């Protein structure tokens, strides 16, 4: 069964996002206690989940995507708690949820405009 080019590119983008998310959220941060780094970590969570919410929200139902992203945020935090150099933080999960919501909102807002162009 062949996948149409657009579907294949979208799927490749989804996998690339998931891989980048896992790498960004599970790699060591650097020196513990650095407040700037702590803030950048929250921003990275927000932006990565916003990108995922937007990308996935272009093709998938918003409710299912939102639930999956919230669950993924919980999974990421649990995985971080298993590493010796990261920790699970409630504010990371909050940033994940806010980012996912922002991305989904942007996808739903821009989808009619994107469809009108094609």
PDB file of C-alpha atoms in Angstrom:
ATOM      1  CA  UNK A   1       0.000   0.000   0.000  1.00  0.00           C
ATOM      2  CA  UNK A   2       1.529   3.293  -1.022  1.00  0.00           C
ATOM      3  CA  UNK A   3       1.187   6.444   1.030  1.00  0.00           C
ATOM      4  CA  UNK A   4       0.452   9.671  -0.878  1.00  0.00           C
ATOM      5  CA  UNK A   5       3.375  12.104  -0.820  1.00  0.00           C
ATOM      6  CA  UNK A   6       1.629  14.671   1.370  1.00  0.00           C
ATOM      7  CA  UNK A   7       0.601  12.015   3.890  1.00  0.00           C
ATOM      8  CA  UNK A   8       4.113  10.568   3.891  1.00  0.00           C
ATOM      9  CA  UNK A   9       5.678  13.983   4.482  1.00  0.00           C
ATOM     10  CA  UNK A  10       3.229  14.734   7.274  1.00  0.00           C
ATOM     11  CA  UNK A  11       3.947  11.388   8.920  1.00  0.00           C
ATOM     12  CA  UNK A  12       7.720  11.894   8.574  1.00  0.00           C
ATOM     13  CA  UNK A  13       7.325  15.318  10.186  1.00  0.00           C
ATOM     14  CA  UNK A  14       5.367  13.797  13.077  1.00  0.00           C
ATOM     15  CA  UNK A  15       8.075  11.193  13.702  1.00  0.00           C
ATOM     16  CA  UNK A  16      10.820  13.828  13.429  1.00  0.00           C
ATOM     17  CA  UNK A  17       8.998  15.983  15.991  1.00  0.00           C
ATOM     18  CA  UNK A  18       8.601  13.042  18.372  1.00  0.00           C
ATOM     19  CA  UNK A  19      12.284  12.152  18.073  1.00  0.00           C
ATOM     20  CA  UNK A  20      13.358  15.780  18.633  1.00  0.00           C
ATOM     21  CA  UNK A  21      11.020  16.005  21.643  1.00  0.00           C
ATOM     22  CA  UNK A  22      12.460  12.875  23.236  1.00  0.00           C
ATOM     23  CA  UNK A  23      16.027  14.050  22.690  1.00  0.00           C
ATOM     24  CA  UNK A  24      15.340  17.563  23.989  1.00  0.00           C
ATOM     25  CA  UNK A  25      13.430  16.406  27.051  1.00  0.00           C
ATOM     26  CA  UNK A  26      15.735  13.559  28.043  1.00  0.00           C
ATOM     27  CA  UNK A  27      19.183  15.032  27.427  1.00  0.00           C
ATOM     28  CA  UNK A  28      21.228  16.450  30.318  1.00  0.00           C
ATOM     29  CA  UNK A  29      20.622  20.150  30.990  1.00  0.00           C
ATOM     30  CA  UNK A  30      23.917  21.221  32.482  1.00  0.00           C
ATOM     31  CA  UNK A  31      24.538  22.687  35.893  1.00  0.00           C
ATOM     32  CA  UNK A  32      21.759  22.134  38.401  1.00  0.00           C
ATOM     33  CA  UNK A  33      20.393  25.245  40.051  1.00  0.00           C
ATOM     34  CA  UNK A  34      20.952  27.573  37.093  1.00  0.00           C
ATOM     35  CA  UNK A  35      17.776  29.694  37.029  1.00  0.00           C
ATOM     36  CA  UNK A  36      18.179  30.761  33.401  1.00  0.00           C
ATOM     37  CA  UNK A  37      18.571  27.164  32.329  1.00  0.00           C
ATOM     38  CA  UNK A  38      15.513  26.237  34.390  1.00  0.00           C
ATOM     39  CA  UNK A  39      13.448  28.888  32.587  1.00  0.00           C
ATOM     40  CA  UNK A  40      14.790  27.823  29.186  1.00  0.00           C
ATOM     41  CA  UNK A  41      13.775  24.237  29.982  1.00  0.00           C
ATOM     42  CA  UNK A  42      10.176  25.372  30.577  1.00  0.00           C
ATOM     43  CA  UNK A  43      10.257  27.379  27.350  1.00  0.00           C
ATOM     44  CA  UNK A  44      11.605  24.348  25.460  1.00  0.00           C
ATOM     45  CA  UNK A  45       8.761  22.190  26.808  1.00  0.00           C
ATOM     46  CA  UNK A  46       6.203  24.839  25.792  1.00  0.00           C
ATOM     47  CA  UNK A  47       7.614  25.308  22.285  1.00  0.00           C
ATOM     48  CA  UNK A  48       8.137  21.609  21.567  1.00  0.00           C
ATOM     49  CA  UNK A  49       4.579  20.754  22.588  1.00  0.00           C
ATOM     50  CA  UNK A  50       3.203  23.763  20.689  1.00  0.00           C
ATOM     51  CA  UNK A  51       4.990  22.522  17.563  1.00  0.00           C
ATOM     52  CA  UNK A  52       3.585  19.036  18.094  1.00  0.00           C
ATOM     53  CA  UNK A  53       0.096  20.317  18.801  1.00  0.00           C
ATOM     54  CA  UNK A  54       0.187  22.413  15.653  1.00  0.00           C
ATOM     55  CA  UNK A  55       1.615  19.694  13.405  1.00  0.00           C
ATOM     56  CA  UNK A  56      -0.596  16.898  14.696  1.00  0.00           C
ATOM     57  CA  UNK A  57      -3.614  19.191  14.930  1.00  0.00           C
ATOM     58  CA  UNK A  58      -3.467  19.842  11.198  1.00  0.00           C
ATOM     59  CA  UNK A  59      -4.497  16.237  10.472  1.00  0.00           C
ATOM     60  CA  UNK A  60      -5.857  14.639  13.640  1.00  0.00           C
ATOM     61  CA  UNK A  61      -8.945  15.360  15.769  1.00  0.00           C
ATOM     62  CA  UNK A  62      -8.195  18.043  18.355  1.00  0.00           C
ATOM     63  CA  UNK A  63      -9.600  16.203  21.385  1.00  0.00           C
ATOM     64  CA  UNK A  64      -7.693  12.966  20.709  1.00  0.00           C
ATOM     65  CA  UNK A  65      -4.518  14.920  19.943  1.00  0.00           C
ATOM     66  CA  UNK A  66      -4.857  16.961  23.122  1.00  0.00           C
ATOM     67  CA  UNK A  67      -5.370  13.879  25.275  1.00  0.00           C
ATOM     68  CA  UNK A  68      -2.410  12.127  23.628  1.00  0.00           C
ATOM     69  CA  UNK A  69      -0.138  15.138  24.155  1.00  0.00           C
ATOM     70  CA  UNK A  70      -1.137  15.483  27.816  1.00  0.00           C
ATOM     71  CA  UNK A  71      -0.395  11.777  28.306  1.00  0.00           C
ATOM     72  CA  UNK A  72       2.911  12.173  26.457  1.00  0.00           C
ATOM     73  CA  UNK A  73       3.803  15.010  28.826  1.00  0.00           C
ATOM     74  CA  UNK A  74       3.180  12.729  31.802  1.00  0.00           C
ATOM     75  CA  UNK A  75       5.286   9.998  30.173  1.00  0.00           C
ATOM     76  CA  UNK A  76       8.150  12.427  29.499  1.00  0.00           C
ATOM     77  CA  UNK A  77       8.123  13.599  33.121  1.00  0.00           C
ATOM     78  CA  UNK A  78       8.140   9.999  34.363  1.00  0.00           C
ATOM     79  CA  UNK A  79      11.051   9.156  32.048  1.00  0.00           C
ATOM     80  CA  UNK A  80      12.914  12.241  33.274  1.00  0.00           C
ATOM     81  CA  UNK A  81      12.479  11.028  36.850  1.00  0.00           C
ATOM     82  CA  UNK A  82      14.281   7.792  35.904  1.00  0.00           C
ATOM     83  CA  UNK A  83      17.429   9.598  34.748  1.00  0.00           C
ATOM     84  CA  UNK A  84      20.172  10.650  37.176  1.00  0.00           C
ATOM     85  CA  UNK A  85      20.451  14.091  35.562  1.00  0.00           C
ATOM     86  CA  UNK A  86      16.798  15.178  35.095  1.00  0.00           C
ATOM     87  CA  UNK A  87      13.800  15.280  37.395  1.00  0.00           C
ATOM     88  CA  UNK A  88      10.048  15.232  36.986  1.00  0.00           C
ATOM     89  CA  UNK A  89       8.619  18.698  37.495  1.00  0.00           C
ATOM     90  CA  UNK A  90       4.989  19.710  37.613  1.00  0.00           C
ATOM     91  CA  UNK A  91       5.805  23.016  35.867  1.00  0.00           C
ATOM     92  CA  UNK A  92       7.326  21.110  32.941  1.00  0.00           C
ATOM     93  CA  UNK A  93       4.036  19.271  32.542  1.00  0.00           C
ATOM     94  CA  UNK A  94       2.113  22.566  32.803  1.00  0.00           C
ATOM     95  CA  UNK A  95       4.334  23.953  30.026  1.00  0.00           C
ATOM     96  CA  UNK A  96       3.605  20.808  27.969  1.00  0.00           C
ATOM     97  CA  UNK A  97      -0.150  21.241  28.385  1.00  0.00           C
ATOM     98  CA  UNK A  98      -0.064  24.975  27.619  1.00  0.00           C
ATOM     99  CA  UNK A  99       2.120  24.369  24.572  1.00  0.00           C
ATOM    100  CA  UNK A 100      -0.132  21.596  23.283  1.00  0.00           C
ATOM    101  CA  UNK A 101      -3.175  23.832  23.714  1.00  0.00           C
ATOM    102  CA  UNK A 102      -1.469  26.707  21.928  1.00  0.00           C
ATOM    103  CA  UNK A 103      -0.394  24.466  19.056  1.00  0.00           C
ATOM    104  CA  UNK A 104      -3.846  22.955  18.668  1.00  0.00           C
ATOM    105  CA  UNK A 105      -5.441  26.392  18.733  1.00  0.00           C
ATOM    106  CA  UNK A 106      -3.028  27.632  16.060  1.00  0.00           C
ATOM    107  CA  UNK A 107      -3.739  24.561  13.920  1.00  0.00           C
ATOM    108  CA  UNK A 108      -7.505  25.033  14.157  1.00  0.00           C
ATOM    109  CA  UNK A 109      -7.173  28.763  13.503  1.00  0.00           C
ATOM    110  CA  UNK A 110      -4.913  28.336  10.468  1.00  0.00           C
ATOM    111  CA  UNK A 111      -6.463  25.184   8.956  1.00  0.00           C
ATOM    112  CA  UNK A 112      -9.248  26.984   7.032  1.00  0.00           C
ATOM    113  CA  UNK A 113      -6.683  29.456   5.681  1.00  0.00           C
ATOM    114  CA  UNK A 114      -4.354  26.644   4.585  1.00  0.00           C
ATOM    115  CA  UNK A 115      -7.214  24.742   2.935  1.00  0.00           C
ATOM    116  CA  UNK A 116      -8.310  27.866   1.059  1.00  0.00           C
ATOM    117  CA  UNK A 117      -4.811  28.189  -0.452  1.00  0.00           C
ATOM    118  CA  UNK A 118      -4.740  24.649  -1.878  1.00  0.00           C
TER     119      UNK A 118
END
